[in-house]
Amino acid sequence: MQAKLIRDAFEESYVLEVDSPLDKTGLLYSIDFTGYEKLGKHYHLIRSQMENYMLTYVINGSGNIIYENKCYHHKNDCLLFFDCLVPHETWAGEEGFEIIFIHIKNLHLNSFFQYIKSTIGPVIPLNNDDIKFQNGVKEIHKMIKQDKFDEQIASNIIYNILMKLKKKVDEEYLLIKKTPNYIDDLISYISNNYQKKLTLISCSKFVNMTPNYLENVFKEYTGYSIAQYIKALRFRKACKELINTSKKLTEIASEIGLEDVQALIRLFKKYVDMTPTEYRKQKS
């Protein structure tokens, strides 16, 4: 596994590991780890090459995930379903978010995951957790905490959750609003041109829409205004440069499209309440 993490978690958060090897018969769902987290607005994770699938229910708050070069906004009462081998990046919205999650393995799980992803995508809106994800995962947590973990019982709980998810997607996916292609196109455009002077006007010209309409629709699907999204992207790019290179702050500021070092300092003060130099020292 490769991962970089700014955790920003509250005290009540916990992660439970399970020594559960992959069942070679394909009959059981093996658990790597599971837990509950309440995360602040500075939470930021970049991860890849983890050999399991993540199921996460968002209890409260909101955040964003980049997966397969697409940005997905998530909020309370939705389920995230990802193949963790694939590089993905997630960060919190301004209010942070609260989640309950489980990482699982099964020899045949990929086909089910691909069905869900191709049908509705990796972010599935629920209706008051109508697949009973929280109840099932909390039951698994209880077994682990009481040192009474039973792999077969846990596997049955996961199987029942996945069957409810399949039934829901089969019955309701046509009603789910998918991200329009022009939003995906604009996100790709911003990702490829964040070094330039991007504005709402230039972005609206790219997709041939009025600025006000584009701003409203973009925020609906990503949770960010276009200016906020560009700033967040530049911040993430700057973090990578500070951690992985010895470039001067002037170089980094120029490479991510900022006018000077002071703009870079303001950006880091906004997101992590420290200077770029302090951030680099903390991560070194």
mmCIF file of C-alpha atoms in Angstrom:
data_model
loop_
_atom_site.group_PDB
_atom_site.id
_atom_site.type_symbol
_atom_site.label_atom_id
_atom_site.label_comp_id
_atom_site.label_asym_id
_atom_site.label_seq_id
_atom_site.Cartn_x
_atom_site.Cartn_y
_atom_site.Cartn_z
ATOM 1 C CA MET A 1 0.000 0.000 0.000
ATOM 2 C CA GLN A 2 1.075 3.566 -0.706
ATOM 3 C CA ALA A 3 -0.585 6.341 1.292
ATOM 4 C CA LYS A 4 -0.186 9.946 2.418
ATOM 5 C CA LEU A 5 -2.511 11.126 5.123
ATOM 6 C CA ILE A 6 -3.491 14.244 7.030
ATOM 7 C CA ARG A 7 -5.847 12.500 9.461
ATOM 8 C CA ASP A 8 -7.468 15.372 11.443
ATOM 9 C CA ALA A 9 -9.616 12.930 13.440
ATOM 10 C CA PHE A 10 -11.613 13.504 16.633
ATOM 11 C CA GLU A 11 -10.899 11.455 19.774
ATOM 12 C CA GLU A 12 -13.899 9.160 19.376
ATOM 13 C CA SER A 13 -12.535 7.809 16.070
ATOM 14 C CA TYR A 14 -11.194 4.256 16.006
ATOM 15 C CA VAL A 15 -9.883 1.634 13.569
ATOM 16 C CA LEU A 16 -10.156 -2.125 14.205
ATOM 17 C CA GLU A 17 -7.829 -4.555 12.422
ATOM 18 C CA VAL A 18 -8.796 -8.154 11.701
ATOM 19 C CA ASP A 19 -6.343 -10.953 10.987
ATOM 20 C CA SER A 20 -8.540 -12.466 8.306
ATOM 21 C CA PRO A 21 -6.692 -13.996 5.302
ATOM 22 C CA LEU A 22 -8.377 -14.166 1.906
ATOM 23 C CA ASP A 23 -10.676 -17.208 1.741
ATOM 24 C CA LYS A 24 -9.475 -19.218 -1.288
ATOM 25 C CA THR A 25 -12.863 -20.892 -1.730
ATOM 26 C CA GLY A 26 -14.464 -17.541 -2.538
ATOM 27 C CA LEU A 27 -17.338 -18.285 -0.145
ATOM 28 C CA LEU A 28 -16.399 -15.842 2.613
ATOM 29 C CA TYR A 29 -15.835 -12.094 2.738
ATOM 30 C CA SER A 30 -12.561 -11.445 4.539
ATOM 31 C CA ILE A 31 -12.099 -8.235 6.549
ATOM 32 C CA ASP A 32 -8.823 -6.309 6.649
ATOM 33 C CA PHE A 33 -9.964 -3.497 8.919
ATOM 34 C CA THR A 34 -13.035 -1.527 9.845
ATOM 35 C CA GLY A 35 -13.907 1.437 12.024
ATOM 36 C CA TYR A 36 -15.594 4.732 12.706
ATOM 37 C CA GLU A 37 -14.116 8.180 12.142
ATOM 38 C CA LYS A 38 -15.189 11.737 12.777
ATOM 39 C CA LEU A 39 -12.912 13.894 10.624
ATOM 40 C CA GLY A 40 -12.175 17.617 10.532
ATOM 41 C CA LYS A 41 -11.916 19.922 7.538
ATOM 42 C CA HIS A 42 -8.145 19.342 7.139
ATOM 43 C CA TYR A 43 -8.538 15.601 6.459
ATOM 44 C CA HIS A 44 -6.733 14.626 3.244
ATOM 45 C CA LEU A 45 -5.793 11.133 2.013
ATOM 46 C CA ILE A 46 -3.943 9.971 -1.104
ATOM 47 C CA ARG A 47 -3.802 6.182 -1.372
ATOM 48 C CA SER A 48 -3.255 3.319 -3.838
ATOM 49 C CA GLN A 49 -2.190 -0.331 -4.076
ATOM 50 C CA MET A 50 -4.317 -1.568 -1.186
ATOM 51 C CA GLU A 51 -5.645 -5.020 -2.062
ATOM 52 C CA ASN A 52 -9.215 -4.725 -0.846
ATOM 53 C CA TYR A 53 -12.517 -2.979 -1.468
ATOM 54 C CA MET A 54 -13.752 -0.126 0.712
ATOM 55 C CA LEU A 55 -17.366 0.361 1.713
ATOM 56 C CA THR A 56 -17.966 3.603 3.625
ATOM 57 C CA TYR A 57 -21.231 5.076 4.842
ATOM 58 C CA VAL A 58 -21.236 8.856 5.291
ATOM 59 C CA ILE A 59 -23.195 9.608 8.456
ATOM 60 C CA ASN A 60 -22.793 13.402 8.454
ATOM 61 C CA GLY A 61 -20.926 16.133 6.607
ATOM 62 C CA SER A 62 -19.440 16.088 3.139
ATOM 63 C CA GLY A 63 -16.246 15.611 1.169
ATOM 64 C CA ASN A 64 -14.808 14.862 -2.259
ATOM 65 C CA ILE A 65 -13.005 11.969 -3.903
ATOM 66 C CA ILE A 66 -10.965 11.772 -7.090
ATOM 67 C CA TYR A 67 -11.182 8.270 -8.524
ATOM 68 C CA GLU A 68 -10.208 7.244 -12.067
ATOM 69 C CA ASN A 69 -9.669 10.932 -12.921
ATOM 70 C CA LYS A 70 -13.219 11.915 -11.976
ATOM 71 C CA CYS A 71 -14.250 13.993 -8.984
ATOM 72 C CA TYR A 72 -17.184 12.815 -6.864
ATOM 73 C CA HIS A 73 -18.853 14.862 -4.149
ATOM 74 C CA HIS A 74 -20.279 12.889 -1.235
ATOM 75 C CA LYS A 75 -22.505 13.944 1.627
ATOM 76 C CA ASN A 76 -24.499 12.418 4.468
ATOM 77 C CA ASP A 77 -26.545 9.280 3.797
ATOM 78 C CA CYS A 78 -24.527 7.936 0.892
ATOM 79 C CA LEU A 79 -22.341 4.869 0.427
ATOM 80 C CA LEU A 80 -18.851 4.984 -1.091
ATOM 81 C CA PHE A 81 -17.673 1.818 -2.838
ATOM 82 C CA PHE A 82 -14.083 1.711 -4.165
ATOM 83 C CA ASP A 83 -11.419 -0.700 -5.346
ATOM 84 C CA CYS A 84 -8.489 0.463 -3.216
ATOM 85 C CA LEU A 85 -5.885 -0.876 -5.646
ATOM 86 C CA VAL A 86 -6.787 2.086 -7.868
ATOM 87 C CA PRO A 87 -5.180 5.426 -6.878
ATOM 88 C CA HIS A 88 -7.712 7.649 -5.134
ATOM 89 C CA GLU A 89 -7.661 10.914 -3.240
ATOM 90 C CA THR A 90 -10.185 12.140 -0.720
ATOM 91 C CA TRP A 91 -10.529 15.328 1.307
ATOM 92 C CA ALA A 92 -13.093 16.860 3.621
ATOM 93 C CA GLY A 93 -15.516 19.673 2.987
ATOM 94 C CA GLU A 94 -15.508 22.743 5.199
ATOM 95 C CA GLU A 95 -17.570 21.044 7.912
ATOM 96 C CA GLY A 96 -15.631 17.749 7.831
ATOM 97 C CA PHE A 97 -17.489 14.435 7.803
ATOM 98 C CA GLU A 98 -18.385 11.418 9.929
ATOM 99 C CA ILE A 99 -18.115 7.870 8.536
ATOM 100 C CA ILE A 100 -18.356 4.177 9.362
ATOM 101 C CA PHE A 101 -16.374 1.896 7.060
ATOM 102 C CA ILE A 102 -15.109 -1.576 6.287
ATOM 103 C CA HIS A 103 -12.360 -2.890 3.961
ATOM 104 C CA ILE A 104 -13.103 -6.357 2.595
ATOM 105 C CA LYS A 105 -11.751 -8.983 0.194
ATOM 106 C CA ASN A 106 -13.360 -11.805 -1.787
ATOM 107 C CA LEU A 107 -12.191 -13.667 -4.915
ATOM 108 C CA HIS A 108 -15.413 -12.821 -6.751
ATOM 109 C CA LEU A 109 -16.035 -9.306 -5.460
ATOM 110 C CA ASN A 110 -14.560 -7.501 -8.462
ATOM 111 C CA SER A 111 -17.421 -8.488 -10.796
ATOM 112 C CA PHE A 112 -19.993 -7.131 -8.333
ATOM 113 C CA PHE A 113 -17.979 -3.946 -7.841
ATOM 114 C CA GLN A 114 -17.738 -3.418 -11.610
ATOM 115 C CA TYR A 115 -21.501 -3.884 -11.927
ATOM 116 C CA ILE A 116 -22.216 -1.249 -9.277
ATOM 117 C CA LYS A 117 -19.632 1.174 -10.692
ATOM 118 C CA SER A 118 -20.851 0.860 -14.281
ATOM 119 C CA THR A 119 -24.503 1.099 -13.258
ATOM 120 C CA ILE A 120 -24.482 3.999 -10.835
ATOM 121 C CA GLY A 121 -20.877 4.915 -10.004
ATOM 122 C CA PRO A 122 -18.824 4.584 -6.820
ATOM 123 C CA VAL A 123 -21.009 6.983 -4.782
ATOM 124 C CA ILE A 124 -24.473 5.582 -4.054
ATOM 125 C CA PRO A 125 -27.155 7.796 -2.447
ATOM 126 C CA LEU A 126 -29.161 5.911 0.171
ATOM 127 C CA ASN A 127 -32.468 6.621 1.884
ATOM 128 C CA ASN A 128 -31.909 6.703 5.652
ATOM 129 C CA ASP A 129 -29.366 3.887 5.256
ATOM 130 C CA ASP A 130 -32.000 1.601 3.744
ATOM 131 C CA ILE A 131 -29.449 -1.197 3.195
ATOM 132 C CA LYS A 132 -28.777 -1.257 6.984
ATOM 133 C CA PHE A 133 -25.045 -0.767 6.500
ATOM 134 C CA GLN A 134 -24.480 0.904 9.882
ATOM 135 C CA ASN A 135 -26.311 -1.794 11.830
ATOM 136 C CA GLY A 136 -24.361 -4.585 10.153
ATOM 137 C CA VAL A 137 -20.922 -3.009 10.511
ATOM 138 C CA LYS A 138 -21.593 -2.003 14.134
ATOM 139 C CA GLU A 139 -22.431 -5.636 14.864
ATOM 140 C CA ILE A 140 -19.027 -6.624 13.427
ATOM 141 C CA HIS A 141 -17.347 -3.912 15.537
ATOM 142 C CA LYS A 142 -19.022 -5.290 18.645
ATOM 143 C CA MET A 143 -17.730 -8.806 17.950
ATOM 144 C CA ILE A 144 -14.177 -7.534 17.455
ATOM 145 C CA LYS A 145 -14.194 -5.320 20.562
ATOM 146 C CA GLN A 146 -15.512 -8.161 22.724
ATOM 147 C CA ASP A 147 -12.926 -10.565 21.290
ATOM 148 C CA LYS A 148 -15.755 -12.712 19.897
ATOM 149 C CA PHE A 149 -15.087 -12.244 16.187
ATOM 150 C CA ASP A 150 -16.593 -15.010 14.059
ATOM 151 C CA GLU A 151 -15.496 -14.924 10.395
ATOM 152 C CA GLN A 152 -18.583 -16.757 9.119
ATOM 153 C CA ILE A 153 -21.048 -14.519 10.976
ATOM 154 C CA ALA A 154 -19.195 -11.414 9.799
ATOM 155 C CA SER A 155 -19.156 -12.729 6.227
ATOM 156 C CA ASN A 156 -22.916 -13.344 6.344
ATOM 157 C CA ILE A 157 -23.478 -9.772 7.544
ATOM 158 C CA ILE A 158 -21.408 -8.396 4.642
ATOM 159 C CA TYR A 159 -23.194 -10.679 2.156
ATOM 160 C CA ASN A 160 -26.597 -9.429 3.343
ATOM 161 C CA ILE A 161 -25.467 -5.793 3.000
ATOM 162 C CA LEU A 162 -24.242 -6.427 -0.557
ATOM 163 C CA MET A 163 -27.483 -8.190 -1.528
ATOM 164 C CA LYS A 164 -29.520 -5.236 -0.245
ATOM 165 C CA LEU A 165 -27.242 -2.911 -2.199
ATOM 166 C CA LYS A 166 -27.754 -4.967 -5.373
ATOM 167 C CA LYS A 167 -31.536 -4.944 -4.922
ATOM 168 C CA LYS A 168 -31.530 -1.168 -4.414
ATOM 169 C CA VAL A 169 -29.375 -0.492 -7.471
ATOM 170 C CA ASP A 170 -31.411 -2.904 -9.617
ATOM 171 C CA GLU A 171 -34.652 -1.160 -8.677
ATOM 172 C CA GLU A 172 -33.614 2.478 -8.465
ATOM 173 C CA TYR A 173 -30.491 3.283 -10.491
ATOM 174 C CA LEU A 174 -32.375 4.854 -13.391
ATOM 175 C CA LEU A 175 -33.653 7.527 -11.005
ATOM 176 C CA ILE A 176 -30.178 8.495 -9.805
ATOM 177 C CA LYS A 177 -28.753 11.721 -11.178
ATOM 178 C CA LYS A 178 -25.372 11.107 -12.809
ATOM 179 C CA THR A 179 -22.691 13.736 -13.211
ATOM 180 C CA PRO A 180 -23.132 15.446 -16.621
ATOM 181 C CA ASN A 181 -20.330 14.950 -19.123
ATOM 182 C CA TYR A 182 -19.604 18.681 -19.262
ATOM 183 C CA ILE A 183 -18.823 18.688 -15.518
ATOM 184 C CA ASP A 184 -16.384 15.789 -16.006
ATOM 185 C CA ASP A 185 -14.906 17.614 -19.015
ATOM 186 C CA LEU A 186 -14.486 20.803 -17.001
ATOM 187 C CA ILE A 187 -12.824 18.955 -14.118
ATOM 188 C CA SER A 188 -10.358 17.425 -16.587
ATOM 189 C CA TYR A 189 -9.782 20.871 -18.119
ATOM 190 C CA ILE A 190 -9.051 22.403 -14.712
ATOM 191 C CA SER A 191 -6.768 19.475 -13.791
ATOM 192 C CA ASN A 192 -4.752 20.024 -16.977
ATOM 193 C CA ASN A 193 -4.652 23.834 -16.793
ATOM 194 C CA TYR A 194 -4.543 24.746 -13.090
ATOM 195 C CA GLN A 195 -1.113 26.351 -13.676
ATOM 196 C CA LYS A 196 -2.782 29.010 -15.837
ATOM 197 C CA LYS A 197 -4.975 31.953 -14.865
ATOM 198 C CA LEU A 198 -8.328 30.193 -14.640
ATOM 199 C CA THR A 199 -11.510 32.130 -13.937
ATOM 200 C CA LEU A 200 -15.216 31.437 -13.898
ATOM 201 C CA ILE A 201 -15.428 33.273 -17.242
ATOM 202 C CA SER A 202 -12.730 31.157 -18.918
ATOM 203 C CA CYS A 203 -14.273 27.954 -17.554
ATOM 204 C CA SER A 204 -17.759 28.945 -18.742
ATOM 205 C CA LYS A 205 -16.372 29.627 -22.224
ATOM 206 C CA PHE A 206 -14.770 26.185 -22.264
ATOM 207 C CA VAL A 207 -18.145 24.458 -21.736
ATOM 208 C CA ASN A 208 -20.129 27.122 -23.626
ATOM 209 C CA MET A 209 -22.402 28.065 -20.709
ATOM 210 C CA THR A 210 -23.302 31.230 -18.868
ATOM 211 C CA PRO A 211 -21.090 31.825 -15.805
ATOM 212 C CA ASN A 212 -23.939 31.970 -13.264
ATOM 213 C CA TYR A 213 -25.558 28.761 -14.503
ATOM 214 C CA LEU A 214 -22.244 26.903 -14.595
ATOM 215 C CA GLU A 215 -21.322 28.071 -11.090
ATOM 216 C CA ASN A 216 -24.610 26.763 -9.656
ATOM 217 C CA VAL A 217 -24.442 23.401 -11.442
ATOM 218 C CA PHE A 218 -20.744 22.871 -10.651
ATOM 219 C CA LYS A 219 -21.383 23.463 -6.947
ATOM 220 C CA GLU A 220 -24.352 21.098 -7.005
ATOM 221 C CA TYR A 221 -22.206 18.221 -8.278
ATOM 222 C CA THR A 222 -18.879 18.916 -6.534
ATOM 223 C CA GLY A 223 -19.804 20.885 -3.407
ATOM 224 C CA TYR A 224 -17.367 23.635 -4.453
ATOM 225 C CA SER A 225 -17.564 26.854 -6.388
ATOM 226 C CA ILE A 226 -15.173 26.829 -9.343
ATOM 227 C CA ALA A 227 -12.779 29.201 -7.545
ATOM 228 C CA GLN A 228 -12.826 26.995 -4.428
ATOM 229 C CA TYR A 229 -12.184 23.888 -6.504
ATOM 230 C CA ILE A 230 -9.195 25.475 -8.250
ATOM 231 C CA LYS A 231 -7.746 26.611 -4.907
ATOM 232 C CA ALA A 232 -8.206 23.134 -3.412
ATOM 233 C CA LEU A 233 -6.523 21.535 -6.423
ATOM 234 C CA ARG A 234 -3.580 23.954 -6.258
ATOM 235 C CA PHE A 235 -3.241 23.267 -2.542
ATOM 236 C CA ARG A 236 -3.068 19.493 -3.107
ATOM 237 C CA LYS A 237 -0.512 19.927 -5.891
ATOM 238 C CA ALA A 238 1.594 22.202 -3.663
ATOM 239 C CA CYS A 239 1.471 19.634 -0.839
ATOM 240 C CA LYS A 240 2.879 16.979 -3.166
ATOM 241 C CA GLU A 241 5.699 19.270 -4.302
ATOM 242 C CA LEU A 242 6.612 20.253 -0.740
ATOM 243 C CA ILE A 243 6.719 16.629 0.402
ATOM 244 C CA ASN A 244 8.352 15.036 -2.634
ATOM 245 C CA THR A 245 10.799 17.723 -3.854
ATOM 246 C CA SER A 246 13.227 20.321 -2.523
ATOM 247 C CA LYS A 247 11.924 23.047 -4.826
ATOM 248 C CA LYS A 248 11.906 26.627 -3.582
ATOM 249 C CA LEU A 249 8.595 28.184 -2.624
ATOM 250 C CA THR A 250 8.848 30.605 -5.555
ATOM 251 C CA GLU A 251 9.103 27.666 -7.966
ATOM 252 C CA ILE A 252 6.150 25.871 -6.437
ATOM 253 C CA ALA A 253 3.995 28.995 -6.423
ATOM 254 C CA SER A 254 4.726 29.604 -10.105
ATOM 255 C CA GLU A 255 4.148 25.969 -11.088
ATOM 256 C CA ILE A 256 0.687 25.823 -9.524
ATOM 257 C CA GLY A 257 -0.498 29.112 -11.007
ATOM 258 C CA LEU A 258 -0.045 31.519 -8.095
ATOM 259 C CA GLU A 259 1.386 35.007 -8.554
ATOM 260 C CA ASP A 260 3.910 34.881 -5.705
ATOM 261 C CA VAL A 261 5.026 33.216 -2.469
ATOM 262 C CA GLN A 262 2.641 35.321 -0.389
ATOM 263 C CA ALA A 263 -0.286 33.804 -2.288
ATOM 264 C CA LEU A 264 1.116 30.346 -1.524
ATOM 265 C CA ILE A 265 1.417 31.222 2.172
ATOM 266 C CA ARG A 266 -2.191 32.479 2.250
ATOM 267 C CA LEU A 267 -3.319 29.243 0.618
ATOM 268 C CA PHE A 268 -1.649 27.104 3.299
ATOM 269 C CA LYS A 269 -2.884 29.329 6.112
ATOM 270 C CA LYS A 270 -6.423 28.792 4.814
ATOM 271 C CA TYR A 271 -6.250 24.996 4.558
ATOM 272 C CA VAL A 272 -3.871 23.863 7.316
ATOM 273 C CA ASP A 273 -3.232 27.012 9.362
ATOM 274 C CA MET A 274 0.542 26.842 8.840
ATOM 275 C CA THR A 275 3.052 28.164 6.345
ATOM 276 C CA PRO A 276 4.367 26.003 3.469
ATOM 277 C CA THR A 277 7.746 25.849 5.212
ATOM 278 C CA GLU A 278 6.156 24.630 8.450
ATOM 279 C CA TYR A 279 4.139 22.067 6.483
ATOM 280 C CA ARG A 280 7.281 20.769 4.745
ATOM 281 C CA LYS A 281 9.109 20.407 8.068
ATOM 282 C CA GLN A 282 6.174 18.565 9.622
ATOM 283 C CA LYS A 283 6.053 16.058 6.734
ATOM 284 C CA SER A 284 9.803 15.519 6.386
#
